[in-house]
Tab-separated table of C-alpha atoms in Angstrom:
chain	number	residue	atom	x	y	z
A	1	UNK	CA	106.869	83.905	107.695
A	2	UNK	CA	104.466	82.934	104.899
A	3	UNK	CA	103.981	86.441	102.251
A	4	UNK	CA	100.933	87.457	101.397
A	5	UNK	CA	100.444	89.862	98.606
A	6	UNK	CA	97.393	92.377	97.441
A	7	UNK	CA	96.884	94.197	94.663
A	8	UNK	CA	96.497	97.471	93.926
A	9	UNK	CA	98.114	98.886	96.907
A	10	UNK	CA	96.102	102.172	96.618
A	11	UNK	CA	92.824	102.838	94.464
A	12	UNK	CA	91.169	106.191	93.800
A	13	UNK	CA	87.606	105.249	91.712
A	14	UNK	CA	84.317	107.578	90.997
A	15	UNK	CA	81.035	106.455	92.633
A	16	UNK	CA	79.055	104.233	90.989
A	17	UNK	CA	82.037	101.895	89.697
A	18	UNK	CA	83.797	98.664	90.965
A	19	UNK	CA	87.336	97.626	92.080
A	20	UNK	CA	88.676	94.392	92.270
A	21	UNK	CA	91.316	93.326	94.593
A	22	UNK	CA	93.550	90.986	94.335
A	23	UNK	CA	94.936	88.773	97.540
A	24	UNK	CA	97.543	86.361	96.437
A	25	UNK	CA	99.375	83.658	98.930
A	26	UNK	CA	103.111	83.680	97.525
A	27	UNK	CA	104.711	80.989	98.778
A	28	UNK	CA	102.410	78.293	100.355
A	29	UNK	CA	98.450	77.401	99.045
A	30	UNK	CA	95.947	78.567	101.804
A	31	UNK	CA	92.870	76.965	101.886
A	32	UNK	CA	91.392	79.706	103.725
A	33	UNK	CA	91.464	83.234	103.493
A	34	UNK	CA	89.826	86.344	105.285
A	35	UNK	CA	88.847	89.652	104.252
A	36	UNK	CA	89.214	93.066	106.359
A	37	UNK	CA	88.454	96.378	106.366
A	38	UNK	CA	89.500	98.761	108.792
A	39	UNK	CA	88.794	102.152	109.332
A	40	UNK	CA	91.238	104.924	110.886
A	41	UNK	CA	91.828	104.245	113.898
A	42	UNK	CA	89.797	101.559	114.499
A	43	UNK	CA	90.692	98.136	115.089
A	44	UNK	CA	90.271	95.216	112.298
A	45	UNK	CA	86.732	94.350	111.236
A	46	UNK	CA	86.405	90.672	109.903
A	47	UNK	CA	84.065	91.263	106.338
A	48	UNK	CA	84.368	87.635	105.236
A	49	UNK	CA	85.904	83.896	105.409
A	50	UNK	CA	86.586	82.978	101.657
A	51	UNK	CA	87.365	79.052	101.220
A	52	UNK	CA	88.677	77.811	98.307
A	53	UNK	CA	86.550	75.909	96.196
A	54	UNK	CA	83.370	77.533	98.115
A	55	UNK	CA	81.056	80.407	98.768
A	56	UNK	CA	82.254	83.079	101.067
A	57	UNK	CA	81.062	83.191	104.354
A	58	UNK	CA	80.000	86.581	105.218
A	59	UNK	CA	80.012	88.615	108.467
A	60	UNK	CA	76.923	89.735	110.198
A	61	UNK	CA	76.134	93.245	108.363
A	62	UNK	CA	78.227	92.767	105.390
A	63	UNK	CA	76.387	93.042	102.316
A	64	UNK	CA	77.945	89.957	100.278
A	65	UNK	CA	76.118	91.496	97.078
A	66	UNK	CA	77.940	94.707	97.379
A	67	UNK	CA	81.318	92.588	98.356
A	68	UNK	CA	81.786	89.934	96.402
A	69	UNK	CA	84.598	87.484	97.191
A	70	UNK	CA	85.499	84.502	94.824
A	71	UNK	CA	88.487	82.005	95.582
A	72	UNK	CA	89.471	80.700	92.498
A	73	UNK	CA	92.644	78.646	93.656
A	74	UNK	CA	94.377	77.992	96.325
A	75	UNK	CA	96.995	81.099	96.133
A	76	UNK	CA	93.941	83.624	94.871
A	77	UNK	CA	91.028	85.237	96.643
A	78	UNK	CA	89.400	88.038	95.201
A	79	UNK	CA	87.368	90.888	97.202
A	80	UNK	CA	85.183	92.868	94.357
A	81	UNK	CA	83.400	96.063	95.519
A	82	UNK	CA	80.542	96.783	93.458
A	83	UNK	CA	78.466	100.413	92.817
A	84	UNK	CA	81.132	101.969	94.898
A	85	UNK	CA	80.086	104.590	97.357
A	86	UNK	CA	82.636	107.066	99.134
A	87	UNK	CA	81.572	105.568	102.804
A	88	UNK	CA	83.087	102.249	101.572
A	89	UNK	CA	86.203	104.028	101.422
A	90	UNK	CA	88.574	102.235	103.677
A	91	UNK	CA	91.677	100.206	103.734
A	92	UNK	CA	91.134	96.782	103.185
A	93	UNK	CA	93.120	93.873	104.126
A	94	UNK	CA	93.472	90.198	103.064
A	95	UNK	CA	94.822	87.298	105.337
A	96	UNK	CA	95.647	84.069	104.341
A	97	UNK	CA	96.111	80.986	107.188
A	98	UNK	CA	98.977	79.234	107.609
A	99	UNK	CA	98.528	76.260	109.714
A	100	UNK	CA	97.190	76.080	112.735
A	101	UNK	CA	95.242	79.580	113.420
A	102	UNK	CA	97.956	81.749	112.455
A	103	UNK	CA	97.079	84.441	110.025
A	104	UNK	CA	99.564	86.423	107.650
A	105	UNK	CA	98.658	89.889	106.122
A	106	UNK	CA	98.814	91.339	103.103
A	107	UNK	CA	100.111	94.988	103.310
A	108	UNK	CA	96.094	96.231	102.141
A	109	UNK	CA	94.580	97.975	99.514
A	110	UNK	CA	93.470	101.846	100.408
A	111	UNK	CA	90.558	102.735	98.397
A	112	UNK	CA	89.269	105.978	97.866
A	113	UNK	CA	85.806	106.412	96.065
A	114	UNK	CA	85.305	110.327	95.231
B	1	UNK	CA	81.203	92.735	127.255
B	2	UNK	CA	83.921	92.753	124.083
B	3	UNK	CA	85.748	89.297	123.215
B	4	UNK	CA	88.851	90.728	122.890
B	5	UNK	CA	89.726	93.942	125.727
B	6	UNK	CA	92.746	95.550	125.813
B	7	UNK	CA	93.746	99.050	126.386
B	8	UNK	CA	93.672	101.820	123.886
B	9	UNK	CA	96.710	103.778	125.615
B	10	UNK	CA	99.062	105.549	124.428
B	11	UNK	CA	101.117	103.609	126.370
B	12	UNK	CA	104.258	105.475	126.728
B	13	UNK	CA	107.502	104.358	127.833
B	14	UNK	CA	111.494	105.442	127.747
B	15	UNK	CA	113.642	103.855	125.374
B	16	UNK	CA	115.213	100.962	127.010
B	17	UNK	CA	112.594	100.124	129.592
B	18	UNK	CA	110.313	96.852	129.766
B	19	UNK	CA	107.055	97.701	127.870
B	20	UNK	CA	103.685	95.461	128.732
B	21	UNK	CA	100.763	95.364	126.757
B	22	UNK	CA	97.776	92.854	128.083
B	23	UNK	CA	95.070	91.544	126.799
B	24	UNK	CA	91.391	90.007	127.903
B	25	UNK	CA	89.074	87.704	126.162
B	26	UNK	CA	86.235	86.245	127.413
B	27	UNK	CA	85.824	82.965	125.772
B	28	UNK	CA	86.803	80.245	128.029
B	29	UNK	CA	87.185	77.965	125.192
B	30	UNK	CA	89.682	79.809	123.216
B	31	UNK	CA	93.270	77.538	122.175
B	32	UNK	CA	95.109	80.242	119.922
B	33	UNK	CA	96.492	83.337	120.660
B	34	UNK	CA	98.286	86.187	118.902
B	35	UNK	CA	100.050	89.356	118.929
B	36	UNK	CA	100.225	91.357	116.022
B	37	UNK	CA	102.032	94.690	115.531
B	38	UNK	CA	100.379	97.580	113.033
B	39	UNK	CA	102.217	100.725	112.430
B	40	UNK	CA	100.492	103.248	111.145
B	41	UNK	CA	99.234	103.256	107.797
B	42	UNK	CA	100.488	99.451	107.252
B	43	UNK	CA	99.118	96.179	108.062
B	44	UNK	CA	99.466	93.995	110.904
B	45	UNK	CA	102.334	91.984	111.081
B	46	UNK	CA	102.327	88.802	113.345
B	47	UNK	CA	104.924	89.029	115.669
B	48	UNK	CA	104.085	86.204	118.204
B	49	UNK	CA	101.876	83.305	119.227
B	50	UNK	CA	101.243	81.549	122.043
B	51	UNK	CA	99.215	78.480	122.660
B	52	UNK	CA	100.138	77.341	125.936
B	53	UNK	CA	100.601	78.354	129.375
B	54	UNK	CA	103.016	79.849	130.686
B	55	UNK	CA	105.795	82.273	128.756
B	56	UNK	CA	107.019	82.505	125.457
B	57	UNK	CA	110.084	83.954	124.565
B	58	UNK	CA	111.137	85.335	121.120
B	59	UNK	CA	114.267	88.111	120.902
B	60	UNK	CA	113.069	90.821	122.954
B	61	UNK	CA	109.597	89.651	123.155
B	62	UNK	CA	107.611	87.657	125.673
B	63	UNK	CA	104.245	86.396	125.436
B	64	UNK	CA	102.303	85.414	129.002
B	65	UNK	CA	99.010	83.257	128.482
B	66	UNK	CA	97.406	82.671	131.864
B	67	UNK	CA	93.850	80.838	130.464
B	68	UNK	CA	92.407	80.028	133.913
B	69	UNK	CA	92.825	83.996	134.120
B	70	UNK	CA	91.744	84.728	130.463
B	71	UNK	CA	94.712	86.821	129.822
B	72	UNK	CA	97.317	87.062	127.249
B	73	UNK	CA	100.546	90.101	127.718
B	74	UNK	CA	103.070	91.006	125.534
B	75	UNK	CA	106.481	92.156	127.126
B	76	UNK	CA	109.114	94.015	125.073
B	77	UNK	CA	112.368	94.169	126.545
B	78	UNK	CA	114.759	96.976	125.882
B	79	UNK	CA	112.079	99.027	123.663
B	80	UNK	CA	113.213	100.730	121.115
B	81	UNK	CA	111.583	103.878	119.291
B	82	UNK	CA	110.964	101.324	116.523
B	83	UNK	CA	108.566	99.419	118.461
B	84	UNK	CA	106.214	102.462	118.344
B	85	UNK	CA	103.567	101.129	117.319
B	86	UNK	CA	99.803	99.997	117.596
B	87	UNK	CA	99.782	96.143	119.178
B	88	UNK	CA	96.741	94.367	118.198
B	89	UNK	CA	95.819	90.877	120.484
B	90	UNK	CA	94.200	88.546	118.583
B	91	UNK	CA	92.216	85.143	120.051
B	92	UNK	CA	91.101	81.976	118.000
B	93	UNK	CA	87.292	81.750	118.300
B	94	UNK	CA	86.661	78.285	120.057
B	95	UNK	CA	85.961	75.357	116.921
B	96	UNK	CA	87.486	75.493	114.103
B	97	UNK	CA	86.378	78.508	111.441
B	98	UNK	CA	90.169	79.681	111.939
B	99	UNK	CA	88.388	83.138	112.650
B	100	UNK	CA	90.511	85.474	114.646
B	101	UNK	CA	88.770	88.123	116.881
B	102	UNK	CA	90.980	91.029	117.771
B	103	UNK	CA	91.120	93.527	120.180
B	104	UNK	CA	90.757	97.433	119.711
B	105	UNK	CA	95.132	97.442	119.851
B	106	UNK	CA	97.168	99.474	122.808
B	107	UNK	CA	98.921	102.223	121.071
B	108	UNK	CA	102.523	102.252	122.085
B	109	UNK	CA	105.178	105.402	122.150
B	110	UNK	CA	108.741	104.751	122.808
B	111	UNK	CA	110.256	108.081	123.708
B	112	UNK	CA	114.268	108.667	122.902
């Protein structure tokens, strides 16, 4: 299957500050990528469609001031928290498509803000 | 009424045996569907799709789409305690945003 990549795999950061992450397609260009965050034990919340070339689309509720996503190419998407707060603490995952509907993972980015 | 329904479980079964994990969604329209598998503390990984009726049949795994029924199942044959895991069902919202909705996931055990 296609590999998806993130990065950092795990951030700790103080409140108040931002974190980038990084969601990289490794081995095929994906015009489309998708942005999740999911909480324990809870199933996968959709935060935002980012298309290359184009302005996010955001989910209902998701502040896209707070998240900001850019997608710079077509094998980079990046999900920027900003003014970090400790209930945006989560583990957030990237997706790129393939063709077709199917979706491939990153392995996520836990972040912490203390 | 959710999109996507399946059951939280556990579902628990013996090592060996046939486990099934199903799947509701209430959009009539929907083309695409998938099965993803999420242990814990990891992401999901896709492990099957299914576009048709009918079955679909990949190692140990079968996927069942039924769409006049609005259901999608996932067997595993022969489970192993490897396949513990959390089994999300995912649908293709109907046009073409490539948006996946996904159910809550049916925890599985396979017990030794």
């Amino acid at each position: 299957g296609a590999v998806v990549s993130q990065h950092p795999s795990r951030v700790i950061c103080k409140s108040g500050t931002s974190v980038k992450i990084e969601c990289r397609s490794l081995d095929f260009q994906a015009t489309t990528m998708f942005w999740y965050r999911q909480f324990p034990k809870k199933s996968l919340m959709l935060m935002a469609t980012s298309n290359e070339g184009s302005k996010a689309t955001y989910e209902q509720g998701v502040e896209k001031d707070k998240f900001l996503i850019n997608h710079a190419s077509l094998t980079l998407s990046t999900l920027t928290v900003t003014s970090a707060h400790p209930e945006d603490s989560s583990f957030y995952i990237c997706s790129a498509r393939v063709d077709g509907y199917e979706q491939y993972f990153g392995p996520g980015t836990r972040l912490t803000v203390t | 009424q959710k999109e996507v329904e399946q059951n939280s479980g556990p579902l628990s079964v013996p090592e060996g045996a046939i486990a099934s994990l199903n799947c509701t969604y209430s959009d009539r329209v929907s083309q695409s569907f998938f099965w993803y598998r999420q242990y814990s503390g990891k992401s999901p990984e896709l492990i099957m799709s299914i576009y048709s009726n009918g079955d679909k049949e990949d190692g140990r795994f079968t996927a069942q789409l039924n769409k006049a029924s609005q259901y999608v199942s996932l067997l595993i044959r022969d489970s192993q305690p490897s396949d513990s895991a959390t089994y999300l069902c995912a649908v293709n919202l109907s046009g073409n945003t490539g948006k996946l909705i996904f159910g809550q996931g049916t925890t599985l055990q396979v017990k030794p």
